[in-house]
Amino acid sequence: MLDVRRLRLLRELARRGTIAAVAEALSFSPSAVSQQLGVLEREAGLPLLERTGRRVRLTPAGQNLVRHAEAVLERLEQADADLAEARGGLAGALRIGAFPTASRAIVPAALVALARRHPGLEPMVCETDPAAVAHALRAGDLDVALVHAYDFVPAEREPGLTTEPLYGEAMYLAEPAAGTPGTSGMPGTPGAPGATAPDQDAVLRAHAGSPWITATPGTLCHAMTVRACQAAGFTPRVRHQVDEFATVLALVAAGQGVAVVPQLGVTGPADPSVHLTRLVMQRRTNLAFRSGAAAHPAVAAFGAALRAAVPPDLAGSRAEA
């Protein structure tokens, strides 16, 4: 009989490519991962892995076994959901991954509603960049998470995970208002949100020579800005790399550059030093969890609480799974 824990290791190896990466993700030593995969090969009765330099590649038999592992792990999630339903009364930890703007604007209200309806449940929020969510869910470090995708950075389908749409957000170009100190050479406009730009490329292209403020490399937000600018015909000259949108807007107000920010990143009183132009592009947020866990009472309860907490100006623009 094949061991489910070893099948999980094989599935992670198929995604990560190296034994060292699997070991780091699952808090094992590389030698322990190698040993367990060796045992799995003996259980299977044929080679599952072959080395190509420093990486390990799955044989056709190994790839086929990963497909079976995905199905087995999904059924186990369904079984766990059924058992939780049968026990009745939600209790215990629910590990939630969320990115900062959602953590601030939506998650607190959802947690209040969740505590009111299910006082025995213990939600535990961990700020997690959406780019890292898939591995954290598959490794069991998270039970459910909020992820987002942009028009220029669509979400890739992740094996073993399921997503459900939550909401969509408008995107804005944030630029210093006219007359802001330090903005010589940058096009400036008065500081109040404007209507949607009819020509997004033209709006971005007007700042081809301006300094830009982006998120840190490796994040979806960074890729979004770079790709949107490249689609407009230029590569942005990045001066600052900041992940918190409140800090991004403070830098824009200080005349340090321009940035693309989502709707939830511009909440609060309007800053007359910052002009916002609504762009055509959007950011879409989904709820993600392991395949088979949709019916788990805790996951379903958190999803319902989140949907009820989505502000009305976002609820009308649904994300796409």
PDB file of C-alpha atoms in Angstrom, residues 79-319:
ATOM      1  CA  ALA A  79     -13.277  13.025   3.937  1.00  0.00           C
ATOM      2  CA  ASP A  80     -11.959  15.536   6.458  1.00  0.00           C
ATOM      3  CA  ALA A  81     -14.763  17.935   5.480  1.00  0.00           C
ATOM      4  CA  ASP A  82     -17.374  15.215   5.954  1.00  0.00           C
ATOM      5  CA  LEU A  83     -15.986  14.317   9.393  1.00  0.00           C
ATOM      6  CA  ALA A  84     -15.961  17.964  10.456  1.00  0.00           C
ATOM      7  CA  GLU A  85     -19.593  18.274   9.347  1.00  0.00           C
ATOM      8  CA  ALA A  86     -20.543  15.151  11.280  1.00  0.00           C
ATOM      9  CA  ARG A  87     -18.873  16.386  14.467  1.00  0.00           C
ATOM     10  CA  GLY A  88     -20.977  19.556  14.411  1.00  0.00           C
ATOM     11  CA  GLY A  89     -19.932  22.829  15.982  1.00  0.00           C
ATOM     12  CA  LEU A  90     -16.823  24.435  14.542  1.00  0.00           C
ATOM     13  CA  ALA A  91     -13.771  24.458  16.797  1.00  0.00           C
ATOM     14  CA  GLY A  92     -10.014  24.602  16.535  1.00  0.00           C
ATOM     15  CA  ALA A  93      -7.547  26.546  14.448  1.00  0.00           C
ATOM     16  CA  LEU A  94      -8.233  27.927  10.972  1.00  0.00           C
ATOM     17  CA  ARG A  95      -5.012  29.198   9.383  1.00  0.00           C
ATOM     18  CA  ILE A  96      -5.719  32.086   7.024  1.00  0.00           C
ATOM     19  CA  GLY A  97      -3.361  33.699   4.541  1.00  0.00           C
ATOM     20  CA  ALA A  98      -4.131  37.255   3.429  1.00  0.00           C
ATOM     21  CA  PHE A  99      -2.314  40.093   1.702  1.00  0.00           C
ATOM     22  CA  PRO A 100      -2.032  43.465   3.512  1.00  0.00           C
ATOM     23  CA  THR A 101      -4.812  45.512   1.881  1.00  0.00           C
ATOM     24  CA  ALA A 102      -7.357  42.731   2.391  1.00  0.00           C
ATOM     25  CA  SER A 103      -6.053  42.138   5.930  1.00  0.00           C
ATOM     26  CA  ARG A 104      -6.836  45.757   6.735  1.00  0.00           C
ATOM     27  CA  ALA A 105     -10.031  46.430   4.773  1.00  0.00           C
ATOM     28  CA  ILE A 106     -12.002  43.178   4.733  1.00  0.00           C
ATOM     29  CA  VAL A 107     -10.629  40.445   7.001  1.00  0.00           C
ATOM     30  CA  PRO A 108     -11.306  42.145  10.401  1.00  0.00           C
ATOM     31  CA  ALA A 109     -15.037  42.487   9.730  1.00  0.00           C
ATOM     32  CA  ALA A 110     -15.135  38.878   8.527  1.00  0.00           C
ATOM     33  CA  LEU A 111     -13.443  37.710  11.741  1.00  0.00           C
ATOM     34  CA  VAL A 112     -15.977  39.595  13.870  1.00  0.00           C
ATOM     35  CA  ALA A 113     -18.853  37.850  12.086  1.00  0.00           C
ATOM     36  CA  LEU A 114     -17.071  34.501  12.302  1.00  0.00           C
ATOM     37  CA  ALA A 115     -16.521  34.841  16.062  1.00  0.00           C
ATOM     38  CA  ARG A 116     -20.166  35.731  16.568  1.00  0.00           C
ATOM     39  CA  ARG A 117     -21.438  32.655  14.722  1.00  0.00           C
ATOM     40  CA  HIS A 118     -18.679  30.168  15.596  1.00  0.00           C
ATOM     41  CA  PRO A 119     -17.056  31.136  18.925  1.00  0.00           C
ATOM     42  CA  GLY A 120     -15.182  27.823  19.136  1.00  0.00           C
ATOM     43  CA  LEU A 121     -13.274  28.484  15.913  1.00  0.00           C
ATOM     44  CA  GLU A 122      -9.823  30.021  16.293  1.00  0.00           C
ATOM     45  CA  PRO A 123      -8.881  31.950  13.121  1.00  0.00           C
ATOM     46  CA  MET A 124      -5.167  32.671  12.770  1.00  0.00           C
ATOM     47  CA  VAL A 125      -4.242  35.275  10.139  1.00  0.00           C
ATOM     48  CA  CYS A 126      -0.808  35.336   8.533  1.00  0.00           C
ATOM     49  CA  GLU A 127       0.059  38.008   5.964  1.00  0.00           C
ATOM     50  CA  THR A 128       1.197  36.063   2.910  1.00  0.00           C
ATOM     51  CA  ASP A 129       2.089  37.296  -0.548  1.00  0.00           C
ATOM     52  CA  PRO A 130      -0.256  35.636  -3.052  1.00  0.00           C
ATOM     53  CA  ALA A 131       2.779  34.319  -4.952  1.00  0.00           C
ATOM     54  CA  ALA A 132       3.630  32.128  -1.929  1.00  0.00           C
ATOM     55  CA  VAL A 133       0.100  30.945  -1.124  1.00  0.00           C
ATOM     56  CA  ALA A 134      -0.007  27.823  -3.313  1.00  0.00           C
ATOM     57  CA  HIS A 135       2.992  26.203  -1.661  1.00  0.00           C
ATOM     58  CA  ALA A 136       1.766  27.165   1.821  1.00  0.00           C
ATOM     59  CA  LEU A 137      -1.661  25.609   1.189  1.00  0.00           C
ATOM     60  CA  ARG A 138      -0.273  22.401  -0.279  1.00  0.00           C
ATOM     61  CA  ALA A 139       2.245  22.103   2.561  1.00  0.00           C
ATOM     62  CA  GLY A 140      -0.566  22.453   5.112  1.00  0.00           C
ATOM     63  CA  ASP A 141       0.789  25.698   6.583  1.00  0.00           C
ATOM     64  CA  LEU A 142      -2.472  27.436   5.602  1.00  0.00           C
ATOM     65  CA  ASP A 143      -6.055  26.161   5.395  1.00  0.00           C
ATOM     66  CA  VAL A 144      -7.482  28.985   3.303  1.00  0.00           C
ATOM     67  CA  ALA A 145      -6.085  32.149   1.733  1.00  0.00           C
ATOM     68  CA  LEU A 146      -6.927  35.249  -0.250  1.00  0.00           C
ATOM     69  CA  VAL A 147      -5.083  35.527  -3.550  1.00  0.00           C
ATOM     70  CA  HIS A 148      -5.216  38.118  -6.279  1.00  0.00           C
ATOM     71  CA  ALA A 149      -4.455  38.422  -9.958  1.00  0.00           C
ATOM     72  CA  TYR A 150      -4.126  41.391 -12.301  1.00  0.00           C
ATOM     73  CA  ASP A 151      -5.160  41.800 -15.910  1.00  0.00           C
ATOM     74  CA  PHE A 152      -1.475  41.747 -16.877  1.00  0.00           C
ATOM     75  CA  VAL A 153      -0.589  38.977 -14.398  1.00  0.00           C
ATOM     76  CA  PRO A 154      -3.339  36.345 -14.653  1.00  0.00           C
ATOM     77  CA  ALA A 155      -3.490  33.643 -12.016  1.00  0.00           C
ATOM     78  CA  GLU A 156      -2.047  30.329 -13.119  1.00  0.00           C
ATOM     79  CA  ARG A 157      -3.971  27.182 -12.301  1.00  0.00           C
ATOM     80  CA  GLU A 158      -2.315  25.502  -9.325  1.00  0.00           C
ATOM     81  CA  PRO A 159      -2.628  21.701  -9.078  1.00  0.00           C
ATOM     82  CA  GLY A 160      -4.267  20.606  -5.864  1.00  0.00           C
ATOM     83  CA  LEU A 161      -5.951  23.962  -5.230  1.00  0.00           C
ATOM     84  CA  THR A 162      -9.409  25.387  -5.880  1.00  0.00           C
ATOM     85  CA  THR A 163     -10.366  29.063  -6.021  1.00  0.00           C
ATOM     86  CA  GLU A 164     -13.672  30.888  -5.676  1.00  0.00           C
ATOM     87  CA  PRO A 165     -14.275  34.509  -6.759  1.00  0.00           C
ATOM     88  CA  LEU A 166     -14.652  37.234  -4.122  1.00  0.00           C
ATOM     89  CA  TYR A 167     -14.421  40.705  -5.670  1.00  0.00           C
ATOM     90  CA  GLY A 168     -12.677  42.936  -8.178  1.00  0.00           C
ATOM     91  CA  GLU A 169     -10.950  46.289  -7.674  1.00  0.00           C
ATOM     92  CA  ALA A 170     -10.291  49.315  -9.810  1.00  0.00           C
ATOM     93  CA  MET A 171      -6.656  50.306 -10.417  1.00  0.00           C
ATOM     94  CA  TYR A 172      -5.300  53.850 -10.342  1.00  0.00           C
ATOM     95  CA  LEU A 173      -2.241  55.691 -11.551  1.00  0.00           C
ATOM     96  CA  ALA A 174      -1.030  57.761  -8.592  1.00  0.00           C
ATOM     97  CA  GLU A 175       1.045  60.807  -9.531  1.00  0.00           C
ATOM     98  CA  PRO A 176       2.107  63.964  -7.698  1.00  0.00           C
ATOM     99  CA  ALA A 177      -0.322  66.836  -8.095  1.00  0.00           C
ATOM    100  CA  ALA A 178       0.828  69.867 -10.075  1.00  0.00           C
ATOM    101  CA  GLY A 179       3.214  72.044  -8.119  1.00  0.00           C
ATOM    102  CA  THR A 180       4.393  69.283  -5.748  1.00  0.00           C
ATOM    103  CA  PRO A 181       8.060  69.967  -4.833  1.00  0.00           C
ATOM    104  CA  GLY A 182      10.534  67.741  -6.632  1.00  0.00           C
ATOM    105  CA  THR A 183       8.289  67.000  -9.609  1.00  0.00           C
ATOM    106  CA  SER A 184      10.014  69.061 -12.276  1.00  0.00           C
ATOM    107  CA  GLY A 185       9.915  67.090 -15.509  1.00  0.00           C
ATOM    108  CA  MET A 186       6.938  64.994 -14.354  1.00  0.00           C
ATOM    109  CA  PRO A 187       3.481  65.724 -15.770  1.00  0.00           C
ATOM    110  CA  GLY A 188       1.355  66.881 -12.838  1.00  0.00           C
ATOM    111  CA  THR A 189      -2.398  67.316 -12.395  1.00  0.00           C
ATOM    112  CA  PRO A 190      -4.694  68.610  -9.635  1.00  0.00           C
ATOM    113  CA  GLY A 191      -5.210  66.251  -6.712  1.00  0.00           C
ATOM    114  CA  ALA A 192      -8.598  64.554  -6.886  1.00  0.00           C
ATOM    115  CA  PRO A 193      -9.588  61.145  -8.317  1.00  0.00           C
ATOM    116  CA  GLY A 194     -10.482  61.461 -11.972  1.00  0.00           C
ATOM    117  CA  ALA A 195     -12.718  59.509 -14.300  1.00  0.00           C
ATOM    118  CA  THR A 196     -11.562  56.288 -15.910  1.00  0.00           C
ATOM    119  CA  ALA A 197      -8.828  56.989 -18.432  1.00  0.00           C
ATOM    120  CA  PRO A 198     -10.130  56.246 -21.942  1.00  0.00           C
ATOM    121  CA  ASP A 199      -6.598  55.400 -23.125  1.00  0.00           C
ATOM    122  CA  GLN A 200      -4.695  53.592 -20.387  1.00  0.00           C
ATOM    123  CA  ASP A 201      -1.544  53.200 -22.482  1.00  0.00           C
ATOM    124  CA  ALA A 202      -1.417  56.962 -23.136  1.00  0.00           C
ATOM    125  CA  VAL A 203      -1.768  57.733 -19.418  1.00  0.00           C
ATOM    126  CA  LEU A 204       1.095  55.397 -18.531  1.00  0.00           C
ATOM    127  CA  ARG A 205       3.218  56.476 -21.498  1.00  0.00           C
ATOM    128  CA  ALA A 206       3.044  60.083 -20.309  1.00  0.00           C
ATOM    129  CA  HIS A 207       5.269  58.938 -17.450  1.00  0.00           C
ATOM    130  CA  ALA A 208       7.761  56.936 -19.498  1.00  0.00           C
ATOM    131  CA  GLY A 209      10.482  59.345 -18.327  1.00  0.00           C
ATOM    132  CA  SER A 210       9.295  59.615 -14.718  1.00  0.00           C
ATOM    133  CA  PRO A 211      10.727  57.690 -11.775  1.00  0.00           C
ATOM    134  CA  TRP A 212       8.448  54.824 -10.690  1.00  0.00           C
ATOM    135  CA  ILE A 213       7.560  53.287  -7.352  1.00  0.00           C
ATOM    136  CA  THR A 214       6.833  49.561  -7.522  1.00  0.00           C
ATOM    137  CA  ALA A 215       6.447  46.648  -5.151  1.00  0.00           C
ATOM    138  CA  THR A 216       9.482  44.457  -4.506  1.00  0.00           C
ATOM    139  CA  PRO A 217      10.590  42.094  -7.310  1.00  0.00           C
ATOM    140  CA  GLY A 218       9.038  38.628  -7.187  1.00  0.00           C
ATOM    141  CA  THR A 219       5.608  39.918  -6.155  1.00  0.00           C
ATOM    142  CA  LEU A 220       2.551  39.991  -8.406  1.00  0.00           C
ATOM    143  CA  CYS A 221       2.194  43.735  -7.768  1.00  0.00           C
ATOM    144  CA  HIS A 222       5.696  44.385  -9.119  1.00  0.00           C
ATOM    145  CA  ALA A 223       5.053  42.252 -12.205  1.00  0.00           C
ATOM    146  CA  MET A 224       1.749  44.070 -12.778  1.00  0.00           C
ATOM    147  CA  THR A 225       3.347  47.518 -12.966  1.00  0.00           C
ATOM    148  CA  VAL A 226       6.229  46.397 -15.156  1.00  0.00           C
ATOM    149  CA  ARG A 227       3.997  44.515 -17.607  1.00  0.00           C
ATOM    150  CA  ALA A 228       1.410  47.305 -17.815  1.00  0.00           C
ATOM    151  CA  CYS A 229       4.165  49.793 -18.668  1.00  0.00           C
ATOM    152  CA  GLN A 230       5.731  47.428 -21.194  1.00  0.00           C
ATOM    153  CA  ALA A 231       2.332  46.992 -22.848  1.00  0.00           C
ATOM    154  CA  ALA A 232       2.264  50.799 -23.153  1.00  0.00           C
ATOM    155  CA  GLY A 233       5.631  50.705 -24.922  1.00  0.00           C
ATOM    156  CA  PHE A 234       8.275  51.355 -22.260  1.00  0.00           C
ATOM    157  CA  THR A 235       9.998  49.784 -19.260  1.00  0.00           C
ATOM    158  CA  PRO A 236       9.586  51.811 -16.058  1.00  0.00           C
ATOM    159  CA  ARG A 237      12.645  53.382 -14.442  1.00  0.00           C
ATOM    160  CA  VAL A 238      12.189  52.135 -10.870  1.00  0.00           C
ATOM    161  CA  ARG A 239      13.426  54.413  -8.103  1.00  0.00           C
ATOM    162  CA  HIS A 240      11.732  52.933  -5.019  1.00  0.00           C
ATOM    163  CA  GLN A 241      10.525  49.407  -4.208  1.00  0.00           C
ATOM    164  CA  VAL A 242       7.867  49.370  -1.473  1.00  0.00           C
ATOM    165  CA  ASP A 243       5.150  46.810  -0.735  1.00  0.00           C
ATOM    166  CA  GLU A 244       2.864  48.871   1.531  1.00  0.00           C
ATOM    167  CA  PHE A 245       0.555  51.061  -0.543  1.00  0.00           C
ATOM    168  CA  ALA A 246       0.194  53.719   2.178  1.00  0.00           C
ATOM    169  CA  THR A 247       3.958  54.224   1.989  1.00  0.00           C
ATOM    170  CA  VAL A 248       3.809  54.208  -1.809  1.00  0.00           C
ATOM    171  CA  LEU A 249       1.260  57.052  -1.749  1.00  0.00           C
ATOM    172  CA  ALA A 250       3.351  58.981   0.791  1.00  0.00           C
ATOM    173  CA  LEU A 251       6.313  58.756  -1.586  1.00  0.00           C
ATOM    174  CA  VAL A 252       4.136  59.909  -4.483  1.00  0.00           C
ATOM    175  CA  ALA A 253       2.949  62.862  -2.376  1.00  0.00           C
ATOM    176  CA  ALA A 254       6.601  63.688  -1.689  1.00  0.00           C
ATOM    177  CA  GLY A 255       7.267  63.927  -5.418  1.00  0.00           C
ATOM    178  CA  GLN A 256       9.358  60.758  -5.494  1.00  0.00           C
ATOM    179  CA  GLY A 257       7.660  59.163  -8.468  1.00  0.00           C
ATOM    180  CA  VAL A 258       4.471  57.643  -9.827  1.00  0.00           C
ATOM    181  CA  ALA A 259       2.850  54.278  -9.099  1.00  0.00           C
ATOM    182  CA  VAL A 260      -0.048  52.002  -9.979  1.00  0.00           C
ATOM    183  CA  VAL A 261      -2.160  51.186  -6.912  1.00  0.00           C
ATOM    184  CA  PRO A 262      -5.365  49.177  -6.317  1.00  0.00           C
ATOM    185  CA  GLN A 263      -8.617  50.571  -4.971  1.00  0.00           C
ATOM    186  CA  LEU A 264      -8.118  49.147  -1.473  1.00  0.00           C
ATOM    187  CA  GLY A 265      -4.706  50.806  -1.399  1.00  0.00           C
ATOM    188  CA  VAL A 266      -6.173  54.311  -1.681  1.00  0.00           C
ATOM    189  CA  THR A 267      -8.794  54.225   1.082  1.00  0.00           C
ATOM    190  CA  GLY A 268      -8.894  57.075   3.585  1.00  0.00           C
ATOM    191  CA  PRO A 269      -9.012  60.859   3.216  1.00  0.00           C
ATOM    192  CA  ALA A 270      -7.899  62.167  -0.165  1.00  0.00           C
ATOM    193  CA  ASP A 271      -4.419  63.659  -0.214  1.00  0.00           C
ATOM    194  CA  PRO A 272      -4.395  66.875  -2.301  1.00  0.00           C
ATOM    195  CA  SER A 273      -0.737  66.181  -3.131  1.00  0.00           C
ATOM    196  CA  VAL A 274      -1.682  62.984  -5.007  1.00  0.00           C
ATOM    197  CA  HIS A 275      -3.717  62.810  -8.208  1.00  0.00           C
ATOM    198  CA  LEU A 276      -5.429  59.508  -9.022  1.00  0.00           C
ATOM    199  CA  THR A 277      -6.444  58.501 -12.531  1.00  0.00           C
ATOM    200  CA  ARG A 278      -8.584  55.395 -12.783  1.00  0.00           C
ATOM    201  CA  LEU A 279      -7.212  52.869 -15.249  1.00  0.00           C
ATOM    202  CA  VAL A 280      -9.050  50.262 -17.286  1.00  0.00           C
ATOM    203  CA  MET A 281      -7.183  47.335 -15.694  1.00  0.00           C
ATOM    204  CA  GLN A 282      -8.435  45.559 -12.554  1.00  0.00           C
ATOM    205  CA  ARG A 283      -7.207  43.446  -9.673  1.00  0.00           C
ATOM    206  CA  ARG A 284      -9.340  40.386  -8.888  1.00  0.00           C
ATOM    207  CA  THR A 285      -9.335  38.597  -5.543  1.00  0.00           C
ATOM    208  CA  ASN A 286     -10.223  34.939  -5.011  1.00  0.00           C
ATOM    209  CA  LEU A 287     -10.486  32.644  -2.020  1.00  0.00           C
ATOM    210  CA  ALA A 288      -8.110  29.664  -2.356  1.00  0.00           C
ATOM    211  CA  PHE A 289      -8.028  26.332  -0.518  1.00  0.00           C
ATOM    212  CA  ARG A 290      -6.975  22.750  -1.092  1.00  0.00           C
ATOM    213  CA  SER A 291      -9.083  20.868  -3.628  1.00  0.00           C
ATOM    214  CA  GLY A 292     -11.766  18.893  -1.838  1.00  0.00           C
ATOM    215  CA  ALA A 293     -12.005  21.349   1.075  1.00  0.00           C
ATOM    216  CA  ALA A 294     -14.835  23.489  -0.323  1.00  0.00           C
ATOM    217  CA  ALA A 295     -17.376  21.656   1.823  1.00  0.00           C
ATOM    218  CA  HIS A 296     -15.294  21.865   5.003  1.00  0.00           C
ATOM    219  CA  PRO A 297     -17.503  23.775   7.478  1.00  0.00           C
ATOM    220  CA  ALA A 298     -14.679  26.080   8.621  1.00  0.00           C
ATOM    221  CA  VAL A 299     -13.626  26.961   5.080  1.00  0.00           C
ATOM    222  CA  ALA A 300     -17.250  27.514   4.023  1.00  0.00           C
ATOM    223  CA  ALA A 301     -17.980  29.633   7.113  1.00  0.00           C
ATOM    224  CA  PHE A 302     -14.956  31.850   6.537  1.00  0.00           C
ATOM    225  CA  GLY A 303     -15.849  32.248   2.855  1.00  0.00           C
ATOM    226  CA  ALA A 304     -19.393  33.314   3.763  1.00  0.00           C
ATOM    227  CA  ALA A 305     -18.097  35.796   6.351  1.00  0.00           C
ATOM    228  CA  LEU A 306     -15.674  37.264   3.794  1.00  0.00           C
ATOM    229  CA  ARG A 307     -18.368  37.758   1.175  1.00  0.00           C
ATOM    230  CA  ALA A 308     -20.571  39.544   3.696  1.00  0.00           C
ATOM    231  CA  ALA A 309     -17.648  41.820   4.608  1.00  0.00           C
ATOM    232  CA  VAL A 310     -16.829  42.927   1.043  1.00  0.00           C
ATOM    233  CA  PRO A 311     -17.596  46.672   0.743  1.00  0.00           C
ATOM    234  CA  PRO A 312     -20.518  47.451  -1.597  1.00  0.00           C
ATOM    235  CA  ASP A 313     -18.330  49.370  -4.041  1.00  0.00           C
ATOM    236  CA  LEU A 314     -16.294  46.189  -4.594  1.00  0.00           C
ATOM    237  CA  ALA A 315     -19.085  43.622  -4.476  1.00  0.00           C
ATOM    238  CA  GLY A 316     -20.468  44.674  -7.851  1.00  0.00           C
ATOM    239  CA  SER A 317     -17.249  43.735  -9.633  1.00  0.00           C
ATOM    240  CA  ARG A 318     -16.769  40.021  -9.082  1.00  0.00           C
ATOM    241  CA  ALA A 319     -13.482  38.236  -9.549  1.00  0.00           C
TER     242      ALA A 319
END
